[in-house]
Amino acid sequence: MGKVNIEIDGKKLVADVGSMIIEVADDADIYIPRFCYHKKLSVAANCRMCMVDVSNLPKAVPACATPVADGMVIQTQTPKAVDAQKSVMEFLLINHPLDCPVCDQGGECELQDLSVGYGEDVSRYVEGKRVVKDKDLGPLISTDMTRCIHCTRCVRFGQEIVGIREMGATGRGEHVEIGTYIESTMDSEVSANIIDLCPVGALTAKPSRYKARAWELRESPSIAAHDCLGSNVNVHHRRGEIIRVVPRENEAINEVWLSDRDRFSYQALTDGKRLLQPKIKKNGQWESCDWQTALNFAMTEMKRIIGASNGDNFGAIIGNNSTTEESYLAQKILRGLGCNNIDFRTRRRDFSADDKGNVRSGLNFPLQDLEHMDATLLVAGDLRHEQPLATLRVRKSTGFGKAMAINPFDGEYNFRLSHEIQPEPHLLANEFACVLSAVAAKKDDAISAEIKEWLSGVEHNKVHSEMADELIAGEQTCILLGVYAQEHPQAETINWLGEQVAKLTDSKWGYMTQGCNAAGNKLAGAVPNQSEVGGRATLGKNAKQMLNEGLKGYLIHNCEPDVESLWSEQALENFNNAECVIALTSYDDGRMLDYANVMLPIAGNFETSGTFINIEGIWQSFAAAVAAPGDVRPAWKILRVLGNLFELNGFDYESSIQIRDELREKYEVSGDKKVSRKMPEVLCSSEKFEAPRESLGLYRVDPMVRRAEALQKTPKASTHPISISRVKT
Amino acid sequence: MNKKLKQFLNSFLLIELLKGLAVTGRHMFSRKVTIQYPEEKTPQSPRFRGLHALRSYPNGEERCIACKLCEAVCPAAAITIEAGVRESDGSRRTTKYEIDLFKCIFCGFCEESCPVDSIVETRVFDYHFEEQGAQIMTKEKLLEIGLLHEEQLAKDIESDAKYR
Ligand code: SF4
Ligand code: SF4
Ligand code: SF4
Ligand code: FES
């Protein structure tokens, strides 16, 4: 890309040809006021606030829409520029109501700030102001459309980033209104980003409406816990109460966006029915007690059951969103007691690869690359609802590349698919194998005889062949296996196919995981086949066995297998029949009250410190943003004390950081273990199996999300999970 | 020598005593300023900064819109506000409004910052508390004081309006 020399406010700068003045100024830390410009959106140039003075031009020009040219001399503070900005400001304020005192944006409002800089203190305008009726955009976003300054950021966001035109401008001039054309709620999974985008208080967050002012809030960085990307967030809290969660910019992960799920799930902590004290069930009645009593009870029961059965009759189910430290301690305790029944994969059916040590789970390439793909093949993933922000990246790639899907879902995509196959769920692996066969046909020389043999009898058709063509032709291509692929009874076959197709077509490949810390949990050893960092362990029972076989005792950490696992009914029954169920939970409700025998209150996300490892393998540690209420303790502390009670060695951590460092050290020594996937023996077993027909659903993924009131009120909460019923042929 | 003589005359002739008595005498006939508190009270400025009150509109609606400017401006951090959406009409209202009078330094900043003339300081300055915690003026108490003094408050604000 060519470079040009320009000068802004006397600063000599080198800029890329084609970049706009405002981008160059932003990079050089020279502030130019703006309303409609946003670095992630297209240039609309409709607010005219960014006027700058370019030498040799008779009038001030908008910096966001004027490309730089060699030798340009730009002034941002000359009377010409400032006058233009002042006039724009005056026009904007004509119709803007004077309601900053009741506006939630007050204190962090771009219009407010700029009117201090460029506005007059007394208005010359005496005529009546315009009033616009508010729109009902659903339970997440509240509107005060009179405040709208028609910057169209929200419109462009829907159109360009999400690909769903939810908002639009109707009318002209004085009568322009921003709204949803027909009265309808916003129901994309990332809709609430328009709250951040809106420079004024026209769009604000409904759950935190009127709760606090910007200046009262304290900000703590944290990591969101509801999908495997590990979006970076800032938690805004006041007097120890979380008021809202906003995205923290991280180009490599969430850019500047945040999914609604990550943004509003905090409500479970503030408004949910929290368990504030340890409780023991005595004669069917719950009694609050102190930690000592509760932990002693838990310890005695565990000792008894594990001792009586050699560790066979006790099992731990770890929640998907547990921190790496928690999982590490949990497995350390269990293995210390001689019990290997621990698992977090309550939504997995295929455990056939469990005896082969593999540490890494997830993507084998940077998430960011998703947006540069010439071809993306999505296999069995409801990407939009599982990793909403990953979809935005794939969507970007469809601007020039192709997206294809083999998906048993009656999928909702926000990008155009060039090819789509919608197989019956149980034929998923077969369809994928057809693609491999199509690739094999084109790359005959690169294929081993073994695979050829395996593929004999797999017939591919035109669509498969075209898919293969795309993958082979594209320079950067990838195969993305969705969460459903991992839930599928043939998950390992699908993984193997993914690997093979990727190898043959020189694509990247990776799979998405359920929850936010699958990689971390696995690395920490919360799996029955290996201890931390892929260490050797006697093979224990996996989640499927534990939930189906009916053990005498269970430890349930931060999850509700009776709701979210694939065997919810069996789980419920077995929990009810168990002698002792020890539940580490944040909430004092649900069926857990029936089946648990002791409940230990653990701090929720944002209340505990820890580490999440995302699919890309990035370790993201965070500190607690707020203190947990009541007698609630961070789970790592509870597990540490439990470890001490059992008199196990190596449980004298003073902070979660020590735990992490210990694990990290071990990981650095062991490194990523290379997985060698064995070729599945047969593509499809002759016995016909019933493949699952339902996904977990956007707002049902974990206990926290299920208790977030606003999210549960959205239309998506009831129409999702989508069931896989219709098959396109 | 001279000095000593002067001293002697001064004390022998009781000159200093007479000087003092002259002051007393003068004041016996001048205008009296002592007032019989509490029966009588000194005049107060319309800007007097006494006990706080929250005002209401004539229709009974509280004025305060929970903007929290007073809370932010208070140098003594005496004001605590919690706000939310009022169930009945969705408007922005305080759910808790408290002033700790032990913290308050009666600077009047809160009054000045209020965009709707809601929090004001009345002319009341003589009050006491008998119980621990009574110094926390709750929203109810403040609104009540507001109602009690509304007439005076309105007049005071009116008379001061032209200087604002
Ligand atoms: S609602 Fe906000 S973001 Fe949308 S056009 Fe109006 S001011 Fe811009
Ligand atoms: S008078 Fe001053 S110190 Fe007292 S509450 Fe008001 S702002 Fe605070
Ligand atoms: S009393 Fe006035 S300044 Fe204080 S919150 Fe209410 S409206 Fe705002
Ligand atoms: S920011 Fe340039 S015209 Fe709006």
mmCIF file with all atom_site columns, N, CA and C in Angstrom, chain A residues 219-222 232-236 244-249:
data_model
loop_
_atom_site.group_PDB
_atom_site.id
_atom_site.type_symbol
_atom_site.label_atom_id
_atom_site.label_alt_id
_atom_site.label_comp_id
_atom_site.label_asym_id
_atom_site.label_entity_id
_atom_site.label_seq_id
_atom_site.pdbx_PDB_ins_code
_atom_site.Cartn_x
_atom_site.Cartn_y
_atom_site.Cartn_z
_atom_site.occupancy
_atom_site.B_iso_or_equiv
_atom_site.pdbx_formal_charge
_atom_site.auth_seq_id
_atom_site.auth_comp_id
_atom_site.auth_asym_id
_atom_site.auth_atom_id
_atom_site.pdbx_PDB_model_num
ATOM 1  N N  . GLU A 1 219 ? -14.712 0.580   37.335 1.00 0.00 ? 219 GLU A N  1
ATOM 2  C CA . GLU A 1 219 ? -14.548 -0.330  36.214 1.00 0.00 ? 219 GLU A CA 1
ATOM 3  C C  . GLU A 1 219 ? -13.514 -1.403  36.546 1.00 0.00 ? 219 GLU A C  1
ATOM 4  N N  . SER A 1 220 ? -13.866 -2.657  36.344 1.00 0.00 ? 220 SER A N  1
ATOM 5  C CA . SER A 1 220 ? -12.884 -3.725  36.540 1.00 0.00 ? 220 SER A CA 1
ATOM 6  C C  . SER A 1 220 ? -12.869 -4.596  35.299 1.00 0.00 ? 220 SER A C  1
ATOM 7  N N  . PRO A 1 221 ? -11.709 -4.877  34.788 1.00 0.00 ? 221 PRO A N  1
ATOM 8  C CA . PRO A 1 221 ? -11.635 -5.743  33.608 1.00 0.00 ? 221 PRO A CA 1
ATOM 9  C C  . PRO A 1 221 ? -11.939 -7.177  33.991 1.00 0.00 ? 221 PRO A C  1
ATOM 10 N N  . SER A 1 222 ? -12.606 -7.886  33.096 1.00 0.00 ? 222 SER A N  1
ATOM 11 C CA . SER A 1 222 ? -12.878 -9.293  33.359 1.00 0.00 ? 222 SER A CA 1
ATOM 12 C C  . SER A 1 222 ? -13.074 -10.028 32.039 1.00 0.00 ? 222 SER A C  1
ATOM 13 N N  . ASN A 1 232 ? -13.553 -10.126 26.073 1.00 0.00 ? 232 ASN A N  1
ATOM 14 C CA . ASN A 1 232 ? -13.044 -9.246  27.123 1.00 0.00 ? 232 ASN A CA 1
ATOM 15 C C  . ASN A 1 232 ? -14.105 -8.231  27.489 1.00 0.00 ? 232 ASN A C  1
ATOM 16 N N  . VAL A 1 233 ? -14.325 -8.072  28.774 1.00 0.00 ? 233 VAL A N  1
ATOM 17 C CA . VAL A 1 233 ? -15.359 -7.133  29.201 1.00 0.00 ? 233 VAL A CA 1
ATOM 18 C C  . VAL A 1 233 ? -14.833 -6.229  30.300 1.00 0.00 ? 233 VAL A C  1
ATOM 19 N N  . ASN A 1 234 ? -15.528 -5.158  30.483 1.00 0.00 ? 234 ASN A N  1
ATOM 20 C CA . ASN A 1 234 ? -15.327 -4.340  31.662 1.00 0.00 ? 234 ASN A CA 1
ATOM 21 C C  . ASN A 1 234 ? -16.593 -4.440  32.494 1.00 0.00 ? 234 ASN A C  1
ATOM 22 N N  . VAL A 1 235 ? -16.414 -4.733  33.759 1.00 0.00 ? 235 VAL A N  1
ATOM 23 C CA . VAL A 1 235 ? -17.566 -4.804  34.645 1.00 0.00 ? 235 VAL A CA 1
ATOM 24 C C  . VAL A 1 235 ? -17.687 -3.452  35.328 1.00 0.00 ? 235 VAL A C  1
ATOM 25 N N  . HIS A 1 236 ? -18.835 -2.851  35.213 1.00 0.00 ? 236 HIS A N  1
ATOM 26 C CA . HIS A 1 236 ? -19.059 -1.577  35.878 1.00 0.00 ? 236 HIS A CA 1
ATOM 27 C C  . HIS A 1 236 ? -19.873 -1.817  37.138 1.00 0.00 ? 236 HIS A C  1
ATOM 28 N N  . ARG A 1 244 ? -23.533 -2.929  35.193 1.00 0.00 ? 244 ARG A N  1
ATOM 29 C CA . ARG A 1 244 ? -23.600 -3.344  33.791 1.00 0.00 ? 244 ARG A CA 1
ATOM 30 C C  . ARG A 1 244 ? -22.265 -3.921  33.359 1.00 0.00 ? 244 ARG A C  1
ATOM 31 N N  . VAL A 1 245 ? -22.300 -4.558  32.215 1.00 0.00 ? 245 VAL A N  1
ATOM 32 C CA . VAL A 1 245 ? -21.089 -5.145  31.655 1.00 0.00 ? 245 VAL A CA 1
ATOM 33 C C  . VAL A 1 245 ? -20.954 -4.609  30.242 1.00 0.00 ? 245 VAL A C  1
ATOM 34 N N  . VAL A 1 246 ? -19.790 -4.109  29.919 1.00 0.00 ? 246 VAL A N  1
ATOM 35 C CA . VAL A 1 246 ? -19.574 -3.560  28.581 1.00 0.00 ? 246 VAL A CA 1
ATOM 36 C C  . VAL A 1 246 ? -18.334 -4.199  27.968 1.00 0.00 ? 246 VAL A C  1
ATOM 37 N N  . PRO A 1 247 ? -18.258 -4.182  26.640 1.00 0.00 ? 247 PRO A N  1
ATOM 38 C CA . PRO A 1 247 ? -17.099 -4.823  26.012 1.00 0.00 ? 247 PRO A CA 1
ATOM 39 C C  . PRO A 1 247 ? -15.805 -4.048  26.262 1.00 0.00 ? 247 PRO A C  1
ATOM 40 N N  . ARG A 1 248 ? -14.728 -4.792  26.357 1.00 0.00 ? 248 ARG A N  1
ATOM 41 C CA . ARG A 1 248 ? -13.400 -4.177  26.414 1.00 0.00 ? 248 ARG A CA 1
ATOM 42 C C  . ARG A 1 248 ? -12.718 -4.536  25.103 1.00 0.00 ? 248 ARG A C  1
ATOM 43 N N  . GLU A 1 249 ? -12.178 -3.564  24.467 1.00 0.00 ? 249 GLU A N  1
ATOM 44 C CA . GLU A 1 249 ? -11.671 -3.802  23.123 1.00 0.00 ? 249 GLU A CA 1
ATOM 45 C C  . GLU A 1 249 ? -10.530 -4.811  23.130 1.00 0.00 ? 249 GLU A C  1
#
